[in-house]
mmCIF file of C-alpha atoms in Angstrom:
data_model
loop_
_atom_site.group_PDB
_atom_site.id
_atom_site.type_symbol
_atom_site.label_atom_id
_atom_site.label_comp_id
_atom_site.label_asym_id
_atom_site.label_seq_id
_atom_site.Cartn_x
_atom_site.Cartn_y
_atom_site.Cartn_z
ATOM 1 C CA UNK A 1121 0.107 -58.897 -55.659
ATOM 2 C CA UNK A 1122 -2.458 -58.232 -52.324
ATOM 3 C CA UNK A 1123 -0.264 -59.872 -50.458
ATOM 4 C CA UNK A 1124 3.364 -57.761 -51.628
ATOM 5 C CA UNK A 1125 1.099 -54.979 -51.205
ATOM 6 C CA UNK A 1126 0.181 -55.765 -47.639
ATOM 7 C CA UNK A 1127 4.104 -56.606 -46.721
ATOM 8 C CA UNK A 1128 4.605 -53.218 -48.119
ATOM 9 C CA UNK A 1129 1.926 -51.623 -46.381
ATOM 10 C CA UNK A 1130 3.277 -53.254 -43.002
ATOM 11 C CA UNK A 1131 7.081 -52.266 -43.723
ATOM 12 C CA UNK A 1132 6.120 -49.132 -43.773
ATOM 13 C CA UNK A 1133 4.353 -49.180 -40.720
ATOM 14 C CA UNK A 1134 7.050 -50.719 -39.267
ATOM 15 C CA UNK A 1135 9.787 -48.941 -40.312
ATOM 16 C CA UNK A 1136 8.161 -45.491 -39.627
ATOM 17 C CA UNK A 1137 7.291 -46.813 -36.318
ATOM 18 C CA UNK A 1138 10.930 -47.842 -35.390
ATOM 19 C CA UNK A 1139 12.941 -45.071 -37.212
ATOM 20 C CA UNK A 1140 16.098 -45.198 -38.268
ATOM 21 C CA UNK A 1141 17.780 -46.478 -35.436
ATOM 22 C CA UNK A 1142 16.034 -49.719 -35.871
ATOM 23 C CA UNK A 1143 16.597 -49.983 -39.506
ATOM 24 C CA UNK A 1144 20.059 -49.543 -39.123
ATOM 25 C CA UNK A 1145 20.361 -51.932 -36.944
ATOM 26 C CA UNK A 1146 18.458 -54.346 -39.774
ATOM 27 C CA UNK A 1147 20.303 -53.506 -43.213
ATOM 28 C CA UNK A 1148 18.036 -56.297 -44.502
ATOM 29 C CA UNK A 1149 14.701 -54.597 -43.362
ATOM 30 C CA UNK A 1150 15.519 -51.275 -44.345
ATOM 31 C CA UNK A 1151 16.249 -52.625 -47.969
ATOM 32 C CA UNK A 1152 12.963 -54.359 -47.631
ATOM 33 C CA UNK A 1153 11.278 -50.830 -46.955
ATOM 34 C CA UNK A 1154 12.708 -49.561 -50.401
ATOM 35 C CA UNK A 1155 11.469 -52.725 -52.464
ATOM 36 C CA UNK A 1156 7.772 -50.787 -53.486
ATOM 37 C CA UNK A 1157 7.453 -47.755 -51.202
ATOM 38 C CA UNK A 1158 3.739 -46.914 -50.508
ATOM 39 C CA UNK A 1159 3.197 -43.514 -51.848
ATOM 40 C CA UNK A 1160 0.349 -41.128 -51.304
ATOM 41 C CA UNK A 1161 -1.695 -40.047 -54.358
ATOM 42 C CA UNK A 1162 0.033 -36.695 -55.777
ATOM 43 C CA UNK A 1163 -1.406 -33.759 -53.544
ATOM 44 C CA UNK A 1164 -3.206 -35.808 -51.335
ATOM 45 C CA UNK A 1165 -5.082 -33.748 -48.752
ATOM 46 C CA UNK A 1166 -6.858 -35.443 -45.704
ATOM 47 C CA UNK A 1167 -9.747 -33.535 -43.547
ATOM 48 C CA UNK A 1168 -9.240 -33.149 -39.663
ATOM 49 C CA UNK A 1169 -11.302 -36.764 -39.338
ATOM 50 C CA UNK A 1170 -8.463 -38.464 -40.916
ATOM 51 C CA UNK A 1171 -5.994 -37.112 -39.118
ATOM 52 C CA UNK A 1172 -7.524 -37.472 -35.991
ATOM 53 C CA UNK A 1173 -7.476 -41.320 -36.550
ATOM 54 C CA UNK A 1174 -4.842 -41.406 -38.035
ATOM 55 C CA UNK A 1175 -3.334 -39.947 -34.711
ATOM 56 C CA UNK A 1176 -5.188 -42.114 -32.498
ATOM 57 C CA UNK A 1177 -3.403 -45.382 -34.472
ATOM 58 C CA UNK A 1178 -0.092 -43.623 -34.788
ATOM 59 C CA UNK A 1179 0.006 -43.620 -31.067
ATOM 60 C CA UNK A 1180 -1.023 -47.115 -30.133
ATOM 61 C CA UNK A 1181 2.038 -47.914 -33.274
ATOM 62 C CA UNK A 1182 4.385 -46.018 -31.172
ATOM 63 C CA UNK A 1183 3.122 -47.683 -27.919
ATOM 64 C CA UNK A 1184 3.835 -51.236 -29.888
ATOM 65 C CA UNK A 1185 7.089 -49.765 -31.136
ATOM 66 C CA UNK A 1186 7.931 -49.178 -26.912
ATOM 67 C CA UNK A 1187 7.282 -52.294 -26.354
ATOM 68 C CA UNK A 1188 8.961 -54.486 -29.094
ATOM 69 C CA UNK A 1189 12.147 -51.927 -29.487
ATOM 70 C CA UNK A 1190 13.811 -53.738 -26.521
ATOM 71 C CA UNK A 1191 13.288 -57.240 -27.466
ATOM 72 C CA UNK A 1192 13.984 -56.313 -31.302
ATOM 73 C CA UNK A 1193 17.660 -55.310 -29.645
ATOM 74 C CA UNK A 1194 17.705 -58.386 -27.185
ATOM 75 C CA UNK A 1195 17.111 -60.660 -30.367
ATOM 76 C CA UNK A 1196 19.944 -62.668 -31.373
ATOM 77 C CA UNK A 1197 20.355 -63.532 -34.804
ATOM 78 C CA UNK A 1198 18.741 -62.470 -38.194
ATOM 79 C CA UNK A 1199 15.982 -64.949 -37.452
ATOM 80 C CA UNK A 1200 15.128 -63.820 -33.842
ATOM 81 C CA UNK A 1201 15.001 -60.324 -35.334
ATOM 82 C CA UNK A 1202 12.883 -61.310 -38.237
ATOM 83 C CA UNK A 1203 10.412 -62.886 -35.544
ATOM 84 C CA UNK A 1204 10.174 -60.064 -32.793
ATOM 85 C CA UNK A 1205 9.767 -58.005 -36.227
ATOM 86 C CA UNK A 1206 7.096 -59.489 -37.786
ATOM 87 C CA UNK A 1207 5.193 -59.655 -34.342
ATOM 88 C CA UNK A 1208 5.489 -56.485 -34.368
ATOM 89 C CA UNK A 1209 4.785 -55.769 -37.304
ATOM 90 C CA UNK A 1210 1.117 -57.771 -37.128
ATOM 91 C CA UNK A 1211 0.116 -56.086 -33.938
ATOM 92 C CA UNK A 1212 0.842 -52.545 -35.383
ATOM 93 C CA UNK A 1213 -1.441 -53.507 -38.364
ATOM 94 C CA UNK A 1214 -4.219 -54.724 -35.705
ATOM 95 C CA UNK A 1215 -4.322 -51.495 -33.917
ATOM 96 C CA UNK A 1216 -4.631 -49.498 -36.969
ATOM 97 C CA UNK A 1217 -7.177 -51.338 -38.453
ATOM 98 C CA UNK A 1218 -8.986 -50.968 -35.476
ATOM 99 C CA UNK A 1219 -9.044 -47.382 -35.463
ATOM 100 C CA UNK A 1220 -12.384 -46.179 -37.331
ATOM 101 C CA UNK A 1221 -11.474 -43.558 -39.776
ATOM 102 C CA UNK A 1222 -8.521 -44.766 -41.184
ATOM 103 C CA UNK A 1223 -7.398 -47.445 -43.173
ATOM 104 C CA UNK A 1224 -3.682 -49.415 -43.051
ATOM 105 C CA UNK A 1225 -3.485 -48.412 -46.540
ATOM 106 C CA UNK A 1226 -4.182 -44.474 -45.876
ATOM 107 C CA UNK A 1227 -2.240 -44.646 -42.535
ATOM 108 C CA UNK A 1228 0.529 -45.718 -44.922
ATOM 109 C CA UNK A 1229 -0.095 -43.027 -47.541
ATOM 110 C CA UNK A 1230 -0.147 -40.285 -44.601
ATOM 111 C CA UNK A 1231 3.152 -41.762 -43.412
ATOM 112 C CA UNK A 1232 4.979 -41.391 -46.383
ATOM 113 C CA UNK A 1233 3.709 -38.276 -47.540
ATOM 114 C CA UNK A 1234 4.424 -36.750 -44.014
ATOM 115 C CA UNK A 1235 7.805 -37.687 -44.885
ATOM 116 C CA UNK A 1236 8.289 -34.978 -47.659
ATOM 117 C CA UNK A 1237 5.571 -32.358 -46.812
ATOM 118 C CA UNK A 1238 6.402 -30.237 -43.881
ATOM 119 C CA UNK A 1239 3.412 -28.723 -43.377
ATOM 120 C CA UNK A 1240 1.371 -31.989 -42.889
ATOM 121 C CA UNK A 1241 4.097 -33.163 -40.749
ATOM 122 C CA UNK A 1242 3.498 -30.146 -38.519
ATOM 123 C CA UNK A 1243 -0.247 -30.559 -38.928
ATOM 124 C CA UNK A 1244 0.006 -33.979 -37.809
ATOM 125 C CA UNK A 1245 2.657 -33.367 -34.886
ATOM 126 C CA UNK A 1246 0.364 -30.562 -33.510
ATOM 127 C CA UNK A 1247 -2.749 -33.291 -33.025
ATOM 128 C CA UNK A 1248 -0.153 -35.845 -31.470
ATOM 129 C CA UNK A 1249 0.705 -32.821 -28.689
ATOM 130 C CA UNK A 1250 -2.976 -32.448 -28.691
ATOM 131 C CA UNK A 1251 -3.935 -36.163 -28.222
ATOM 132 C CA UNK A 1252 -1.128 -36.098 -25.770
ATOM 133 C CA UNK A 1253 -1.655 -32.872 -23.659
ATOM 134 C CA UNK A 1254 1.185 -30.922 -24.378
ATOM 135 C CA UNK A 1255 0.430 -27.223 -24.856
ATOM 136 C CA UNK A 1256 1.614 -26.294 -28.794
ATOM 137 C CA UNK A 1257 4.366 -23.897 -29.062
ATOM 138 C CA UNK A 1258 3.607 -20.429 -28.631
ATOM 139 C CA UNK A 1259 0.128 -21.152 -26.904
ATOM 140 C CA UNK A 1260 -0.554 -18.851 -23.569
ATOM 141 C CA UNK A 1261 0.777 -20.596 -20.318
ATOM 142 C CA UNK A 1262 -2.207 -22.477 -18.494
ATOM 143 C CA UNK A 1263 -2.484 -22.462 -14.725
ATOM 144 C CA UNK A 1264 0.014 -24.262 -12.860
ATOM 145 C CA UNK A 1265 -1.614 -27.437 -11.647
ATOM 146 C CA UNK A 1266 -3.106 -28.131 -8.210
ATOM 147 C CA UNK A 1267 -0.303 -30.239 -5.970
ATOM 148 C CA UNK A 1268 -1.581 -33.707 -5.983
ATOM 149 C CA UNK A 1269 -1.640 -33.801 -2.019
ATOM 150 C CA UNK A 1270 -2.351 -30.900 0.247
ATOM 151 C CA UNK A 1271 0.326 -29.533 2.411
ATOM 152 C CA UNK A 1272 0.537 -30.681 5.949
ATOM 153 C CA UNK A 1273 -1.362 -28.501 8.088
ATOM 154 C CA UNK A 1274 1.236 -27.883 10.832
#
């Protein structure tokens, strides 16, 4: 049961990590994802802590997800796939259990309940353009950054 749990937890890692593209691609995988979806407790709300981390993992997932999206595509066969997948798949876990704050199990809670609930989704997406530095709509211009070299004095 742990361990059905855990390849549930990691699908939907995974799959939220990839998209839809990728799960297209995989008819197998993406009816794996819908074998025991993990769900968020009813009305779930998580403090800015939470989401912090659970920004921090979601971007080293996505950074994974950059890195094994090419060689998922490369793979030939159902078994080449199934490898670069579950690679994949155990290095996204690593990185978010490494991230304090946050558990695989929440991270996969958040996931799926930011899948239905628009306003966490937003939530969430404003601390990504946060974590990333990009200004959140409607927020005053900043100053236009120095030039990385001075001009040539002529």
């Amino acid at each position: 049961m742990i361990m059905a749990f855990k390849r549930t937890i990691r699908t939907a890692i995974f799959s939220a990590a990839l998209g839809v593209s990728a799960m297209a691609l995989t008819p197998a995988f993406a009816q794996e994802t819908q074998e025991a979806p993990v769900e968020a407790p009813a009305g779930a709300t998580y403090d800015e802590g939470k989401l912090q981390s659970f920004v921090v993992a979601f971007l080293q997932v996505d950074e994974i997800n950059r890195t094994y999206a090419p060689q998922l595509q490369q793979a030939d066969g159902e078994e080449a796939q199934g490898a670069v997948r579950e690679e994949a798949s155990q290095e996204m876990m690593q990185a978010v259990d490494s991230v304090d704050g946050i558990t695989v199990e929440e991270y996969g809670q958040i996931i799926q309940q930011a899948q239905t609930d628009p306003a966490l989704a937003e939530q969430i997406n404003g601390y990504i353009q946060q974590a990333v530095g990009v200004p959140a709509e409607g927020a005053a211009p900043t100053e236009p950054a120095a030039p990385a070299e001075p001009a040539p004095v002529e």
